[in-house]
Each structure stands twice: as structure tokens, then as C-alpha cells.
């Protein structure tokens, strides 16, 4: 197991519980949908809710059983890089820089 996976788990827990504004901004940029590949459920350790077919037993539950950081995964691009799984159905829109005004045209 790689240390980065455990750091990522702590990071996602912190963000999902204490930095909701940041998470909301990131989720507005996130597109796609979960393809139920199970890769995110094996970061650091294998989740107890992951079946032998790599599907989640509680994926569709939005109650106290399913951890908040799990419901929000991936929060940002860093999560996708950590997972390193090209099969993931999520991606993030590129941040567009603000429009600049050409001072020579004024």
C-alpha cells in the first residue's frame, strides 16, 4: 500500500467535513458519472462494502452508512491522479482564466 493513498483518505475526510465551500466549487466542475469500477474503493485498503465483482454494496445509499468522503469522490483532480485509473467515469472541466482586456484596444 502506498502512503499517498492513506494521505488521500485523510485529505478527503478533512475536505468533506471541514471545507465544504471548496468541495462544492470542485463538484461544480466535475462531470461524468460513476462506472462502478471499484478502483476508488481500493485506495490504501479494500473497502468492506466492495463485493468480489468490484461493485459497492452501499453505492446508492445516501445515509449514515455511506461515508461522506465516499459519496463525494472524486473531490478534485488530485483524487483522480491518486487513483490512476483511466476507466473512471469522472473528469473535471478545465478552469478557464478570467477574460483579459487588451489594453492596446482601449
mmCIF file of C-alpha atoms in Angstrom:
data_model
loop_
_atom_site.group_PDB
_atom_site.id
_atom_site.type_symbol
_atom_site.label_atom_id
_atom_site.label_comp_id
_atom_site.label_asym_id
_atom_site.label_seq_id
_atom_site.Cartn_x
_atom_site.Cartn_y
_atom_site.Cartn_z
ATOM 1 C CA UNK A 1 0.000 0.000 0.000
ATOM 2 C CA UNK A 2 1.268 3.433 -0.828
ATOM 3 C CA UNK A 3 1.439 6.194 1.724
ATOM 4 C CA UNK A 4 -0.179 8.600 -0.763
ATOM 5 C CA UNK A 5 -3.394 6.573 -0.602
ATOM 6 C CA UNK A 6 -3.623 6.977 3.169
ATOM 7 C CA UNK A 7 -2.790 10.679 2.933
ATOM 8 C CA UNK A 8 -5.536 10.949 0.317
ATOM 9 C CA UNK A 9 -8.055 9.312 2.642
ATOM 10 C CA UNK A 10 -7.207 11.777 5.416
ATOM 11 C CA UNK A 11 -7.310 14.672 2.934
ATOM 12 C CA UNK A 12 -10.745 13.675 1.605
ATOM 13 C CA UNK A 13 -12.105 13.214 5.125
ATOM 14 C CA UNK A 14 -10.864 16.678 6.093
ATOM 15 C CA UNK A 15 -12.186 18.351 2.931
ATOM 16 C CA UNK A 16 -15.579 16.671 3.052
ATOM 17 C CA UNK A 17 -16.162 17.558 6.711
ATOM 18 C CA UNK A 18 -14.403 20.909 7.138
ATOM 19 C CA UNK A 19 -14.025 22.556 3.717
ATOM 20 C CA UNK A 20 -17.490 22.279 2.188
ATOM 21 C CA UNK A 21 -17.121 25.510 0.159
ATOM 22 C CA UNK A 22 -14.034 24.145 -1.599
ATOM 23 C CA UNK A 23 -15.741 20.801 -2.200
ATOM 24 C CA UNK A 24 -18.820 22.494 -3.647
ATOM 25 C CA UNK A 25 -16.702 24.527 -6.102
ATOM 26 C CA UNK A 26 -14.910 21.392 -7.235
ATOM 27 C CA UNK A 27 -18.111 19.394 -7.646
ATOM 28 C CA UNK A 28 -19.485 22.142 -9.888
ATOM 29 C CA UNK A 29 -16.531 21.455 -12.197
ATOM 30 C CA UNK A 30 -16.866 17.667 -12.026
ATOM 31 C CA UNK A 31 -18.555 15.889 -14.909
ATOM 32 C CA UNK A 32 -19.299 12.299 -15.790
ATOM 33 C CA UNK A 33 -20.642 9.540 -13.596
ATOM 34 C CA UNK A 34 -19.508 6.545 -11.602
ATOM 35 C CA UNK A 35 -18.811 3.499 -13.743
ATOM 36 C CA UNK A 36 -18.701 1.226 -10.684
ATOM 37 C CA UNK A 37 -15.144 0.115 -11.460
ATOM 38 C CA UNK A 38 -14.259 -0.200 -7.754
ATOM 39 C CA UNK A 39 -10.815 1.377 -8.121
ATOM 40 C CA UNK A 40 -11.551 4.172 -5.649
ATOM 41 C CA UNK A 41 -12.696 1.577 -3.119
ATOM 42 C CA UNK A 42 -9.232 0.020 -3.048
ATOM 43 C CA UNK A 43 -7.095 3.068 -2.277
ATOM 44 C CA UNK A 44 -4.957 2.117 0.704
ATOM 45 C CA UNK A 45 -7.097 -0.834 1.637
ATOM 46 C CA UNK A 46 -10.039 -2.707 0.197
ATOM 47 C CA UNK A 47 -13.359 -1.264 1.393
ATOM 48 C CA UNK A 48 -15.516 -3.677 3.388
ATOM 49 C CA UNK A 49 -18.504 -2.825 1.176
ATOM 50 C CA UNK A 50 -16.758 -3.801 -2.053
ATOM 51 C CA UNK A 51 -18.008 -7.095 -3.470
ATOM 52 C CA UNK A 52 -15.951 -9.732 -5.259
ATOM 53 C CA UNK A 53 -17.277 -8.274 -8.531
ATOM 54 C CA UNK A 54 -15.823 -4.848 -7.604
ATOM 55 C CA UNK A 55 -19.232 -3.293 -7.066
ATOM 56 C CA UNK A 56 -20.244 -1.357 -3.986
ATOM 57 C CA UNK A 57 -22.938 -2.792 -1.725
ATOM 58 C CA UNK A 58 -23.926 0.679 -0.491
ATOM 59 C CA UNK A 59 -23.284 2.883 -3.549
ATOM 60 C CA UNK A 60 -26.867 4.103 -3.848
ATOM 61 C CA UNK A 61 -27.303 4.808 -0.143
ATOM 62 C CA UNK A 62 -27.034 8.408 0.960
ATOM 63 C CA UNK A 63 -27.480 7.890 4.658
ATOM 64 C CA UNK A 64 -25.184 7.482 7.659
ATOM 65 C CA UNK A 65 -23.816 4.153 6.400
ATOM 66 C CA UNK A 66 -22.043 5.575 3.364
ATOM 67 C CA UNK A 67 -19.156 7.862 4.372
ATOM 68 C CA UNK A 68 -19.393 11.458 3.184
ATOM 69 C CA UNK A 69 -15.956 11.355 1.547
ATOM 70 C CA UNK A 70 -17.049 8.267 -0.359
ATOM 71 C CA UNK A 71 -20.201 9.960 -1.671
ATOM 72 C CA UNK A 72 -18.135 12.934 -2.866
ATOM 73 C CA UNK A 73 -15.292 11.002 -4.529
ATOM 74 C CA UNK A 74 -13.539 12.315 -6.573
ATOM 75 C CA UNK A 75 -13.461 15.747 -4.979
ATOM 76 C CA UNK A 76 -10.861 17.134 -7.356
ATOM 77 C CA UNK A 77 -8.218 16.195 -9.910
ATOM 78 C CA UNK A 78 -5.823 15.127 -7.186
ATOM 79 C CA UNK A 79 -8.133 12.237 -6.320
ATOM 80 C CA UNK A 80 -8.142 11.047 -9.917
ATOM 81 C CA UNK A 81 -4.349 11.270 -10.114
ATOM 82 C CA UNK A 82 -4.052 9.279 -6.901
ATOM 83 C CA UNK A 83 -6.329 6.594 -8.257
ATOM 84 C CA UNK A 84 -4.542 6.495 -11.642
ATOM 85 C CA UNK A 85 -7.457 4.702 -13.280
ATOM 86 C CA UNK A 86 -8.306 5.646 -16.865
ATOM 87 C CA UNK A 87 -11.620 3.759 -16.554
ATOM 88 C CA UNK A 88 -13.083 6.225 -14.046
ATOM 89 C CA UNK A 89 -16.165 7.917 -15.442
ATOM 90 C CA UNK A 90 -15.463 11.254 -13.747
ATOM 91 C CA UNK A 91 -13.423 14.135 -15.091
ATOM 92 C CA UNK A 92 -13.078 17.829 -14.326
ATOM 93 C CA UNK A 93 -13.683 20.773 -16.593
ATOM 94 C CA UNK A 94 -10.588 22.837 -17.154
ATOM 95 C CA UNK A 95 -10.518 26.025 -15.130
ATOM 96 C CA UNK A 96 -10.818 28.909 -17.542
ATOM 97 C CA UNK A 97 -8.792 32.009 -16.709
ATOM 98 C CA UNK A 98 -10.791 35.231 -16.470
ATOM 99 C CA UNK A 99 -11.107 37.152 -19.713
ATOM 100 C CA UNK A 100 -8.413 39.748 -20.016
ATOM 101 C CA UNK A 101 -8.908 43.042 -21.717
ATOM 102 C CA UNK A 102 -6.248 44.013 -24.226
ATOM 103 C CA UNK A 103 -5.135 47.440 -23.027
ATOM 104 C CA UNK A 104 -3.964 48.335 -26.546
ATOM 105 C CA UNK A 105 -7.514 48.145 -27.893
ATOM 106 C CA UNK A 106 -8.946 50.633 -25.413
#
